[in-house]
mmCIF file of C-alpha atoms in Angstrom:
data_model
loop_
_atom_site.group_PDB
_atom_site.id
_atom_site.type_symbol
_atom_site.label_atom_id
_atom_site.label_comp_id
_atom_site.label_asym_id
_atom_site.label_seq_id
_atom_site.Cartn_x
_atom_site.Cartn_y
_atom_site.Cartn_z
ATOM 1 C CA MET A 1 256.312 144.017 44.728
ATOM 2 C CA SER A 2 255.568 140.567 46.132
ATOM 3 C CA ARG A 3 251.924 139.715 46.526
ATOM 4 C CA HIS A 4 252.015 139.374 50.320
ATOM 5 C CA ARG A 5 253.067 142.988 50.815
ATOM 6 C CA ARG A 6 249.720 144.688 50.217
ATOM 7 C CA ARG A 7 246.241 143.827 51.328
ATOM 8 C CA PRO A 8 243.680 144.195 48.539
ATOM 9 C CA THR A 9 240.688 146.407 49.098
ATOM 10 C CA THR A 10 237.360 144.601 49.219
ATOM 11 C CA PRO A 11 233.750 145.791 49.038
ATOM 12 C CA ARG A 12 233.502 145.156 52.786
ATOM 13 C CA GLU A 13 236.457 147.470 53.519
ATOM 14 C CA ASP A 14 234.438 150.099 55.409
ATOM 15 C CA ARG A 15 232.234 147.699 57.356
ATOM 16 C CA ILE A 16 233.325 147.344 60.967
ATOM 17 C CA PRO A 17 232.509 143.940 62.567
ATOM 18 C CA TRP A 18 232.084 145.301 66.068
ATOM 19 C CA SER A 19 231.076 142.024 67.732
ATOM 20 C CA ALA A 20 234.166 140.196 66.504
ATOM 21 C CA MET A 21 236.386 143.129 67.469
ATOM 22 C CA ALA A 22 234.868 143.296 70.940
ATOM 23 C CA GLY A 23 235.513 139.585 71.436
ATOM 24 C CA ILE A 24 239.139 139.831 70.281
ATOM 25 C CA ILE A 25 239.902 142.879 72.427
ATOM 26 C CA ALA A 26 238.127 141.379 75.456
ATOM 27 C CA THR A 27 240.163 138.193 75.128
ATOM 28 C CA VAL A 28 243.511 139.969 75.100
ATOM 29 C CA THR A 29 242.454 142.403 77.845
ATOM 30 C CA VAL A 30 241.517 139.614 80.250
ATOM 31 C CA PHE A 31 244.717 137.770 79.391
ATOM 32 C CA ALA A 32 246.755 140.952 79.967
ATOM 33 C CA MET A 33 245.057 141.391 83.344
ATOM 34 C CA ALA A 34 246.070 137.869 84.346
ATOM 35 C CA GLN A 35 249.658 138.536 83.282
ATOM 36 C CA GLY A 36 249.686 141.892 85.043
ATOM 37 C CA LEU A 37 248.622 140.067 88.197
ATOM 38 C CA THR A 38 251.270 137.331 88.040
ATOM 39 C CA TYR A 39 254.335 139.597 87.711
ATOM 40 C CA PRO A 40 253.953 141.485 91.026
ATOM 41 C CA LEU A 41 252.327 138.507 92.790
ATOM 42 C CA LEU A 42 255.270 136.190 92.218
ATOM 43 C CA SER A 43 257.744 138.950 93.064
ATOM 44 C CA PHE A 44 255.983 139.586 96.387
ATOM 45 C CA ILE A 45 256.035 135.887 97.232
ATOM 46 C CA LEU A 46 259.722 135.506 96.370
ATOM 47 C CA GLU A 47 260.595 138.602 98.384
ATOM 48 C CA ARG A 48 258.804 137.147 101.438
ATOM 49 C CA GLN A 49 260.856 133.983 100.967
ATOM 50 C CA GLY A 50 264.066 136.018 101.148
ATOM 51 C CA THR A 51 265.010 135.496 97.493
ATOM 52 C CA THR A 52 267.754 137.808 96.229
ATOM 53 C CA PRO A 53 266.762 140.626 93.838
ATOM 54 C CA GLY A 54 268.931 139.088 91.118
ATOM 55 C CA LEU A 55 267.038 135.799 91.275
ATOM 56 C CA ILE A 56 263.697 137.607 91.345
ATOM 57 C CA GLY A 57 264.671 139.486 88.204
ATOM 58 C CA LEU A 58 265.900 136.305 86.516
ATOM 59 C CA SER A 59 262.651 134.569 87.368
ATOM 60 C CA ALA A 60 260.617 137.442 85.876
ATOM 61 C CA ALA A 61 262.714 137.291 82.694
ATOM 62 C CA MET A 62 261.565 133.738 81.993
ATOM 63 C CA THR A 63 258.174 134.860 80.652
ATOM 64 C CA PRO A 64 259.529 137.226 77.953
ATOM 65 C CA LEU A 65 262.131 134.547 77.171
ATOM 66 C CA GLY A 66 259.195 132.228 76.427
ATOM 67 C CA PHE A 67 257.881 134.882 74.020
ATOM 68 C CA ILE A 68 261.219 134.980 72.207
ATOM 69 C CA VAL A 69 261.697 131.217 71.935
ATOM 70 C CA SER A 70 258.123 130.426 70.847
ATOM 71 C CA ALA A 71 257.819 133.168 68.208
ATOM 72 C CA PRO A 72 259.556 131.337 65.303
ATOM 73 C CA PHE A 73 257.141 128.405 65.583
ATOM 74 C CA LEU A 74 253.884 130.380 65.612
ATOM 75 C CA PRO A 75 253.245 130.848 61.864
ATOM 76 C CA ALA A 76 253.543 127.092 61.226
ATOM 77 C CA LEU A 77 251.453 126.262 64.313
ATOM 78 C CA ALA A 78 248.711 128.671 63.222
ATOM 79 C CA ARG A 79 248.595 127.008 59.791
ATOM 80 C CA ARG A 80 248.457 123.454 61.128
ATOM 81 C CA VAL A 81 246.297 123.819 64.234
ATOM 82 C CA GLY A 82 244.123 126.792 63.295
ATOM 83 C CA GLY A 83 244.036 130.159 65.016
ATOM 84 C CA ALA A 84 240.965 129.667 67.211
ATOM 85 C CA ARG A 85 241.938 126.152 68.316
ATOM 86 C CA LEU A 86 245.478 127.282 69.146
ATOM 87 C CA ALA A 87 244.217 130.259 71.178
ATOM 88 C CA ILE A 88 241.826 128.077 73.206
ATOM 89 C CA LEU A 89 244.509 125.436 73.851
ATOM 90 C CA CYS A 90 246.990 128.071 74.985
ATOM 91 C CA SER A 91 244.445 129.525 77.421
ATOM 92 C CA LEU A 92 243.941 126.078 78.969
ATOM 93 C CA PHE A 93 247.685 125.357 79.109
ATOM 94 C CA ALA A 94 248.196 128.717 80.848
ATOM 95 C CA VAL A 95 245.712 127.608 83.531
ATOM 96 C CA VAL A 96 247.724 124.418 84.083
ATOM 97 C CA ALA A 97 251.013 126.349 84.237
ATOM 98 C CA LEU A 98 249.667 128.847 86.782
ATOM 99 C CA PHE A 99 248.218 125.993 88.868
ATOM 100 C CA ALA A 100 251.648 124.338 88.900
ATOM 101 C CA ILE A 101 253.259 127.642 89.920
ATOM 102 C CA ALA A 102 250.801 127.968 92.813
ATOM 103 C CA CYS A 103 251.623 124.437 93.981
ATOM 104 C CA ALA A 104 255.401 124.721 93.647
ATOM 105 C CA GLN A 105 256.150 127.946 95.596
ATOM 106 C CA ASN A 106 259.848 127.613 94.752
ATOM 107 C CA VAL A 107 261.984 129.974 92.676
ATOM 108 C CA TRP A 108 263.844 127.185 90.874
ATOM 109 C CA ALA A 109 260.650 125.323 89.979
ATOM 110 C CA TRP A 110 259.139 128.609 88.826
ATOM 111 C CA MET A 111 261.882 129.245 86.258
ATOM 112 C CA PRO A 112 260.689 126.619 83.715
ATOM 113 C CA LEU A 113 257.034 127.166 84.618
ATOM 114 C CA ARG A 114 257.219 130.920 83.955
ATOM 115 C CA PHE A 115 259.055 130.130 80.717
ATOM 116 C CA LEU A 116 256.139 127.877 79.718
ATOM 117 C CA LEU A 117 253.690 130.608 80.704
ATOM 118 C CA GLY A 118 255.400 132.915 78.205
ATOM 119 C CA ILE A 119 255.193 130.224 75.517
ATOM 120 C CA PHE A 120 251.456 129.785 76.132
ATOM 121 C CA ALA A 121 250.768 133.537 76.314
ATOM 122 C CA ASN A 122 252.540 134.474 73.101
ATOM 123 C CA PRO A 123 250.203 132.762 70.579
ATOM 124 C CA LEU A 124 247.180 134.443 72.117
ATOM 125 C CA TYR A 125 248.615 137.913 71.533
ATOM 126 C CA VAL A 126 249.904 137.097 68.052
ATOM 127 C CA ILE A 127 246.687 135.441 66.857
ATOM 128 C CA SER A 128 244.425 138.109 68.364
ATOM 129 C CA GLU A 129 246.378 140.984 66.818
ATOM 130 C CA THR A 130 246.419 139.191 63.465
ATOM 131 C CA TRP A 131 242.647 138.729 63.622
ATOM 132 C CA LEU A 132 242.124 142.354 64.575
ATOM 133 C CA MET A 133 244.280 143.692 61.740
ATOM 134 C CA SER A 134 242.565 141.371 59.255
ATOM 135 C CA ILE A 135 239.085 142.694 59.992
ATOM 136 C CA THR A 136 239.857 146.358 60.663
ATOM 137 C CA PRO A 137 238.919 148.712 57.783
ATOM 138 C CA ALA A 138 241.828 150.859 56.605
ATOM 139 C CA SER A 139 239.775 154.036 57.093
ATOM 140 C CA SER A 140 239.566 153.492 60.877
ATOM 141 C CA ARG A 141 242.669 151.371 61.524
ATOM 142 C CA GLY A 142 244.446 154.086 63.531
ATOM 143 C CA ARG A 143 241.637 154.664 66.006
ATOM 144 C CA ILE A 144 240.809 150.970 66.421
ATOM 145 C CA MET A 145 244.422 149.910 66.974
ATOM 146 C CA GLY A 146 244.802 152.836 69.367
ATOM 147 C CA LEU A 147 241.671 151.713 71.209
ATOM 148 C CA TYR A 148 243.059 148.175 71.315
ATOM 149 C CA SER A 149 246.364 149.386 72.799
ATOM 150 C CA SER A 150 244.590 151.537 75.364
ATOM 151 C CA ILE A 151 242.223 148.820 76.575
ATOM 152 C CA VAL A 152 244.920 146.140 76.733
ATOM 153 C CA SER A 153 247.193 148.507 78.684
ATOM 154 C CA GLY A 154 244.330 149.136 81.057
ATOM 155 C CA GLY A 155 243.844 145.393 81.445
ATOM 156 C CA PHE A 156 247.511 144.912 82.297
ATOM 157 C CA ALA A 157 247.269 147.707 84.883
ATOM 158 C CA MET A 158 244.202 146.037 86.431
ATOM 159 C CA GLY A 159 246.334 143.056 87.450
ATOM 160 C CA PRO A 160 248.223 144.802 90.277
ATOM 161 C CA LEU A 161 245.019 146.577 91.348
ATOM 162 C CA THR A 162 243.333 143.173 91.686
ATOM 163 C CA LEU A 163 245.991 142.143 94.205
ATOM 164 C CA GLY A 164 244.847 145.040 96.386
ATOM 165 C CA LEU A 165 241.418 143.386 96.564
ATOM 166 C CA VAL A 166 242.329 139.709 96.972
ATOM 167 C CA GLY A 167 245.769 140.043 98.585
ATOM 168 C CA THR A 168 248.963 138.172 97.804
ATOM 169 C CA GLN A 169 248.597 135.306 100.302
ATOM 170 C CA GLY A 170 247.429 131.781 99.593
ATOM 171 C CA TRP A 171 245.274 130.582 96.720
ATOM 172 C CA PRO A 172 242.878 133.540 96.063
ATOM 173 C CA PRO A 173 245.184 135.550 93.710
ATOM 174 C CA PHE A 174 246.121 132.393 91.810
ATOM 175 C CA MET A 175 242.452 131.463 91.486
ATOM 176 C CA VAL A 176 241.720 134.896 89.995
ATOM 177 C CA GLY A 177 244.523 134.417 87.467
ATOM 178 C CA MET A 178 243.389 130.918 86.502
ATOM 179 C CA LEU A 179 239.787 132.094 86.166
ATOM 180 C CA ALA A 180 240.932 134.908 83.863
ATOM 181 C CA PHE A 181 242.766 132.432 81.611
ATOM 182 C CA ILE A 182 239.647 130.232 81.467
ATOM 183 C CA VAL A 183 237.504 133.246 80.558
ATOM 184 C CA CYS A 184 239.891 133.964 77.664
ATOM 185 C CA GLY A 185 239.284 130.533 76.196
ATOM 186 C CA LEU A 186 235.523 130.867 76.649
ATOM 187 C CA ILE A 187 235.448 134.253 74.908
ATOM 188 C CA VAL A 188 237.363 132.875 71.924
ATOM 189 C CA LEU A 189 234.998 129.895 71.814
ATOM 190 C CA ALA A 190 231.994 132.237 71.851
ATOM 191 C CA VAL A 191 233.197 134.508 69.043
ATOM 192 C CA VAL A 192 234.719 131.828 66.768
ATOM 193 C CA PRO A 193 231.779 131.984 64.294
ATOM 194 C CA ARG A 194 232.435 135.718 63.817
ATOM 195 C CA LEU A 195 236.215 135.442 63.489
ATOM 196 C CA PRO A 196 237.966 135.255 60.118
ATOM 197 C CA ASP A 197 240.047 132.252 59.154
ATOM 198 C CA MET A 198 243.760 132.818 59.585
ATOM 199 C CA GLN A 199 244.972 134.125 56.236
ATOM 200 C CA HIS A 200 247.498 131.840 54.538
ATOM 201 C CA ASP A 201 247.727 133.622 51.199
ATOM 202 C CA GLY A 202 251.017 134.885 49.823
ATOM 203 C CA GLU A 203 254.443 133.345 50.112
ATOM 204 C CA ALA A 204 255.288 131.473 53.314
ATOM 205 C CA THR A 205 257.217 133.878 55.537
ATOM 206 C CA SER A 206 259.216 132.850 58.588
ATOM 207 C CA VAL A 207 259.839 135.048 61.607
ATOM 208 C CA GLY A 208 263.507 135.215 60.650
ATOM 209 C CA GLY A 209 262.585 136.163 57.107
ATOM 210 C CA PHE A 210 260.401 138.996 58.380
ATOM 211 C CA PHE A 211 263.449 140.636 59.980
ATOM 212 C CA ALA A 212 264.776 141.205 56.463
ATOM 213 C CA LEU A 213 261.420 142.566 55.251
ATOM 214 C CA ALA A 214 260.931 145.231 57.938
ATOM 215 C CA PRO A 215 264.036 145.832 60.110
ATOM 216 C CA LEU A 216 263.130 149.438 60.927
ATOM 217 C CA LEU A 217 259.630 148.448 61.992
ATOM 218 C CA LEU A 218 261.093 145.850 64.360
ATOM 219 C CA PHE A 219 263.616 148.346 65.730
ATOM 220 C CA ALA A 220 260.685 150.608 66.633
ATOM 221 C CA VAL A 221 259.120 147.723 68.580
ATOM 222 C CA PHE A 222 262.456 147.144 70.343
ATOM 223 C CA VAL A 223 262.630 150.816 71.381
ATOM 224 C CA ALA A 224 259.056 150.815 72.720
ATOM 225 C CA ALA A 225 259.598 147.598 74.691
ATOM 226 C CA ALA A 226 262.927 148.699 76.155
ATOM 227 C CA PHE A 227 261.507 152.120 77.059
ATOM 228 C CA GLU A 228 258.571 150.648 78.959
ATOM 229 C CA GLN A 229 260.607 148.009 80.796
ATOM 230 C CA ILE A 230 263.336 150.505 81.759
ATOM 231 C CA MET A 231 260.785 152.927 83.188
ATOM 232 C CA LEU A 232 258.901 150.243 85.135
ATOM 233 C CA SER A 233 262.023 148.601 86.572
ATOM 234 C CA LEU A 234 264.469 151.479 87.116
ATOM 235 C CA PHE A 235 262.498 154.710 87.529
ATOM 236 C CA ALA A 236 262.214 153.964 91.245
ATOM 237 C CA VAL A 237 266.040 153.822 91.420
ATOM 238 C CA TYR A 238 266.223 157.145 89.569
ATOM 239 C CA GLY A 239 263.770 158.735 91.987
ATOM 240 C CA ALA A 240 265.593 157.376 95.036
ATOM 241 C CA ALA A 241 268.796 159.058 93.835
ATOM 242 C CA PHE A 242 266.998 162.403 94.209
ATOM 243 C CA GLY A 243 265.549 161.516 97.605
ATOM 244 C CA SER A 244 261.991 161.079 96.385
ATOM 245 C CA ALA A 245 259.640 159.070 98.580
ATOM 246 C CA GLU A 246 258.651 155.627 97.307
ATOM 247 C CA GLU A 247 255.001 156.663 97.305
ATOM 248 C CA CYS A 248 255.740 159.651 95.066
ATOM 249 C CA VAL A 249 257.747 157.589 92.577
ATOM 250 C CA ALA A 250 255.030 154.907 92.541
ATOM 251 C CA SER A 251 252.467 157.605 91.741
ATOM 252 C CA LEU A 252 254.655 158.891 88.914
ATOM 253 C CA ILE A 253 254.886 155.376 87.458
ATOM 254 C CA THR A 254 251.085 155.109 87.698
ATOM 255 C CA CYS A 255 250.838 158.437 85.857
ATOM 256 C CA PHE A 256 253.187 157.064 83.179
ATOM 257 C CA ILE A 257 250.965 153.980 82.715
ATOM 258 C CA ALA A 258 247.845 156.184 82.654
ATOM 259 C CA GLY A 259 249.292 158.229 79.799
ATOM 260 C CA ASN A 260 250.028 154.976 78.003
ATOM 261 C CA ALA A 261 246.394 153.896 78.282
ATOM 262 C CA VAL A 262 244.691 157.244 77.662
ATOM 263 C CA LEU A 263 246.543 158.689 74.679
ATOM 264 C CA GLN A 264 246.572 155.783 72.200
ATOM 265 C CA VAL A 265 243.221 156.570 70.546
ATOM 266 C CA LEU A 266 244.299 160.187 70.019
ATOM 267 C CA LEU A 267 247.599 159.020 68.530
ATOM 268 C CA GLY A 268 245.702 156.578 66.315
ATOM 269 C CA ARG A 269 243.668 159.491 64.987
ATOM 270 C CA VAL A 270 246.908 161.371 64.294
ATOM 271 C CA ALA A 271 248.115 158.334 62.323
ATOM 272 C CA GLU A 272 244.936 158.344 60.220
ATOM 273 C CA THR A 273 245.355 162.046 59.458
ATOM 274 C CA PHE A 274 249.096 162.318 58.837
ATOM 275 C CA GLY A 275 250.166 158.705 58.254
ATOM 276 C CA SER A 276 251.594 156.133 60.649
ATOM 277 C CA THR A 277 255.238 156.901 59.757
ATOM 278 C CA ARG A 278 254.901 160.616 60.541
ATOM 279 C CA ALA A 279 252.961 159.811 63.707
ATOM 280 C CA MET A 280 255.744 157.441 64.814
ATOM 281 C CA LEU A 281 258.322 160.164 64.153
ATOM 282 C CA LEU A 282 256.262 162.548 66.293
ATOM 283 C CA CYS A 283 256.175 159.972 69.111
ATOM 284 C CA ALA A 284 259.941 159.436 68.873
ATOM 285 C CA LEU A 285 260.659 163.188 68.903
ATOM 286 C CA VAL A 286 258.415 163.883 71.915
ATOM 287 C CA SER A 287 259.919 160.882 73.736
ATOM 288 C CA LEU A 288 263.406 162.269 73.045
ATOM 289 C CA LEU A 289 262.333 165.688 74.306
ATOM 290 C CA GLY A 290 261.123 164.040 77.520
ATOM 291 C CA CYS A 291 264.542 162.430 77.986
ATOM 292 C CA LEU A 292 266.217 165.834 77.667
ATOM 293 C CA LEU A 293 263.776 167.550 80.048
ATOM 294 C CA LEU A 294 263.653 164.893 82.790
ATOM 295 C CA PRO A 295 266.781 165.945 84.750
ATOM 296 C CA TRP A 296 265.618 169.557 84.768
ATOM 297 C CA VAL A 297 261.972 169.079 85.780
ATOM 298 C CA PHE A 298 262.073 165.985 88.021
ATOM 299 C CA THR A 299 261.741 167.991 91.236
ATOM 300 C CA SER A 300 259.096 170.385 89.881
ATOM 301 C CA TRP A 301 255.355 170.033 89.309
ATOM 302 C CA PHE A 302 256.005 169.766 85.560
ATOM 303 C CA ILE A 303 257.159 166.178 86.061
ATOM 304 C CA TRP A 304 253.507 165.043 86.257
ATOM 305 C CA PRO A 305 252.358 166.152 82.785
ATOM 306 C CA LEU A 306 255.763 165.114 81.445
ATOM 307 C CA VAL A 307 255.512 161.470 82.540
ATOM 308 C CA PHE A 308 251.843 161.324 81.470
ATOM 309 C CA VAL A 309 252.664 162.412 77.916
ATOM 310 C CA TRP A 310 255.872 160.359 77.993
ATOM 311 C CA GLY A 311 253.908 157.220 78.778
ATOM 312 C CA GLY A 312 251.546 157.861 75.873
ATOM 313 C CA VAL A 313 254.084 158.685 73.175
ATOM 314 C CA SER A 314 256.640 156.033 74.150
ATOM 315 C CA PHE A 315 254.037 153.272 73.870
ATOM 316 C CA GLY A 316 252.575 155.095 70.893
ATOM 317 C CA ILE A 317 255.697 154.018 68.994
ATOM 318 C CA TYR A 318 254.449 150.434 69.315
ATOM 319 C CA THR A 319 250.894 151.389 68.371
ATOM 320 C CA MET A 320 252.177 153.105 65.222
ATOM 321 C CA ALA A 321 254.239 149.993 64.417
ATOM 322 C CA LEU A 322 251.102 147.845 64.699
ATOM 323 C CA ILE A 323 249.200 150.200 62.398
ATOM 324 C CA ARG A 324 252.011 150.170 59.855
ATOM 325 C CA LEU A 325 252.232 146.380 60.037
ATOM 326 C CA GLY A 326 248.554 146.123 59.122
ATOM 327 C CA GLU A 327 249.009 148.620 56.281
ATOM 328 C CA ARG A 328 251.949 146.813 54.673
ATOM 329 C CA PHE A 329 251.354 143.110 55.191
ATOM 330 C CA SER A 330 248.665 140.466 54.953
ATOM 331 C CA GLY A 331 248.323 136.685 54.904
ATOM 332 C CA GLN A 332 251.267 134.633 56.108
ATOM 333 C CA ALA A 333 253.518 137.702 56.255
ATOM 334 C CA LEU A 334 251.123 139.352 58.716
ATOM 335 C CA ILE A 335 251.198 136.322 61.030
ATOM 336 C CA ALA A 336 255.004 136.178 60.819
ATOM 337 C CA GLY A 337 255.171 139.919 61.473
ATOM 338 C CA ASN A 338 253.072 139.686 64.619
ATOM 339 C CA ALA A 339 255.221 136.800 65.846
ATOM 340 C CA ALA A 340 258.372 138.816 65.100
ATOM 341 C CA PHE A 341 256.882 141.754 67.030
ATOM 342 C CA ALA A 342 256.375 139.458 70.032
ATOM 343 C CA ALA A 343 259.945 138.166 69.836
ATOM 344 C CA VAL A 344 261.452 141.641 69.557
ATOM 345 C CA TRP A 345 259.235 142.907 72.395
ATOM 346 C CA GLY A 346 260.684 140.145 74.569
ATOM 347 C CA ILE A 347 264.240 140.996 73.494
ATOM 348 C CA GLY A 348 263.713 144.693 74.232
ATOM 349 C CA GLY A 349 262.181 143.887 77.611
ATOM 350 C CA ILE A 350 265.092 141.664 78.611
ATOM 351 C CA ALA A 351 267.942 143.773 77.203
ATOM 352 C CA GLY A 352 266.812 147.277 78.136
ATOM 353 C CA SER A 353 266.948 147.170 81.920
ATOM 354 C CA PRO A 354 270.382 145.509 82.385
ATOM 355 C CA ALA A 355 272.022 147.871 79.868
ATOM 356 C CA THR A 356 270.476 150.926 81.495
ATOM 357 C CA GLY A 357 271.326 149.641 84.971
ATOM 358 C CA LEU A 358 274.968 149.378 83.897
ATOM 359 C CA ALA A 359 274.838 152.909 82.482
ATOM 360 C CA MET A 360 273.469 154.182 85.816
ATOM 361 C CA GLN A 361 276.314 152.434 87.640
ATOM 362 C CA LEU A 362 278.888 154.066 85.368
ATOM 363 C CA ILE A 363 277.586 157.638 85.088
ATOM 364 C CA GLY A 364 275.042 157.920 87.894
ATOM 365 C CA PRO A 365 271.238 158.298 87.818
ATOM 366 C CA GLN A 366 271.305 160.298 84.566
ATOM 367 C CA GLY A 367 272.203 157.041 82.887
ATOM 368 C CA LEU A 368 268.443 156.393 82.726
ATOM 369 C CA PRO A 369 267.379 159.393 80.607
ATOM 370 C CA SER A 370 270.661 159.098 78.663
ATOM 371 C CA SER A 371 269.955 155.473 77.700
ATOM 372 C CA LEU A 372 266.357 156.238 76.782
ATOM 373 C CA GLY A 373 267.512 159.290 74.854
ATOM 374 C CA VAL A 374 269.992 157.272 72.782
ATOM 375 C CA LEU A 375 267.246 154.832 71.777
ATOM 376 C CA CYS A 376 264.832 157.633 70.837
ATOM 377 C CA PHE A 377 267.542 159.547 68.966
ATOM 378 C CA LEU A 378 268.498 156.492 66.904
ATOM 379 C CA LEU A 379 264.855 155.790 66.041
ATOM 380 C CA THR A 380 264.330 159.444 65.095
ATOM 381 C CA MET A 381 267.363 159.448 62.816
ATOM 382 C CA PHE A 382 266.353 156.165 61.179
ATOM 383 C CA LEU A 383 262.813 157.430 60.579
ATOM 384 C CA ILE A 384 264.077 160.669 59.035
ATOM 385 C CA THR A 385 266.590 158.948 56.754
ATOM 386 C CA LEU A 386 264.875 155.624 56.068
ATOM 387 C CA GLY A 387 261.224 156.362 56.825
ATOM 388 C CA ARG A 388 260.099 155.583 53.276
ATOM 389 C CA ARG A 389 261.142 151.954 53.836
ATOM 390 C CA LEU A 390 259.073 151.595 57.019
#
């Protein structure tokens, strides 16, 4: 086995550096809040301008496209620039990009600017997750990565809630977003002395090379990303087909996000007890069960606990993938793996909704649970047959 595939145990293995962890998680949470604010804010503005839904969707796709395009360059950038310096620079560049977006107020000008915003956001996630995995003891990795997923999900959900306080008109929401990006840089600057150096041991691994090392792990990330994006973008269409009020469907989506945020620590504990591969299989099976039950329970009260659990286990697939990534890889392979995760998350986010939308056009509203079910079924089968290679 190549020397970058396993992280050696050290005498400090069971010591938890809480201050460094708090700084890393706080950084990503604030950044996620700023991103969660920009998505609905820009959509509201474009809708007021009379922009077509297709153009609004294309504009929103520019940010995950920035994730995809920037991912292959991140391992080399982290080596040359340094993790902390790169994170601080990206926070500042994100401020400049959001300022330019606020000044432009034009869908065509926003396309490249939102693409740049994705490029600047991606290194922050990749570097922060790499730091967190590097300093997390194996004995508590499941709970800590679950806590990380929960808090970051909560931060992303805070973005739209912030718009309810500051509104969507004028400069105030943009100022909140820019301030959040600045705070990210300041937090990184404050915790730099407690952060580990980016590990560069082991063989140099590119993002493309990582696809050959862990294809099943990356497929799990694709499923989680597609699942989340499909639910957020098309569940309202599914509900409308059954005559549900917009307010009811919006509440169901909120319940889905709440399950995402609440259940990750519990799932992390399951991963510590039974192993991350078995926990991922459990998440895939329960997600598949939800797909089968949805048409039958949508109009009953059971839909509420269903979407709550659904939100937790579908995102839990990604949490389990993160845990497994930290178990298998270290050094340069870990950085490349996190960058590959970001790229595949962007691909899943972009590809999932159009494919499911086409399925709903062809076979009706049940195209949504059918598409989600196919993804979960494939992941389940791969985990059962190839799980030892995960």
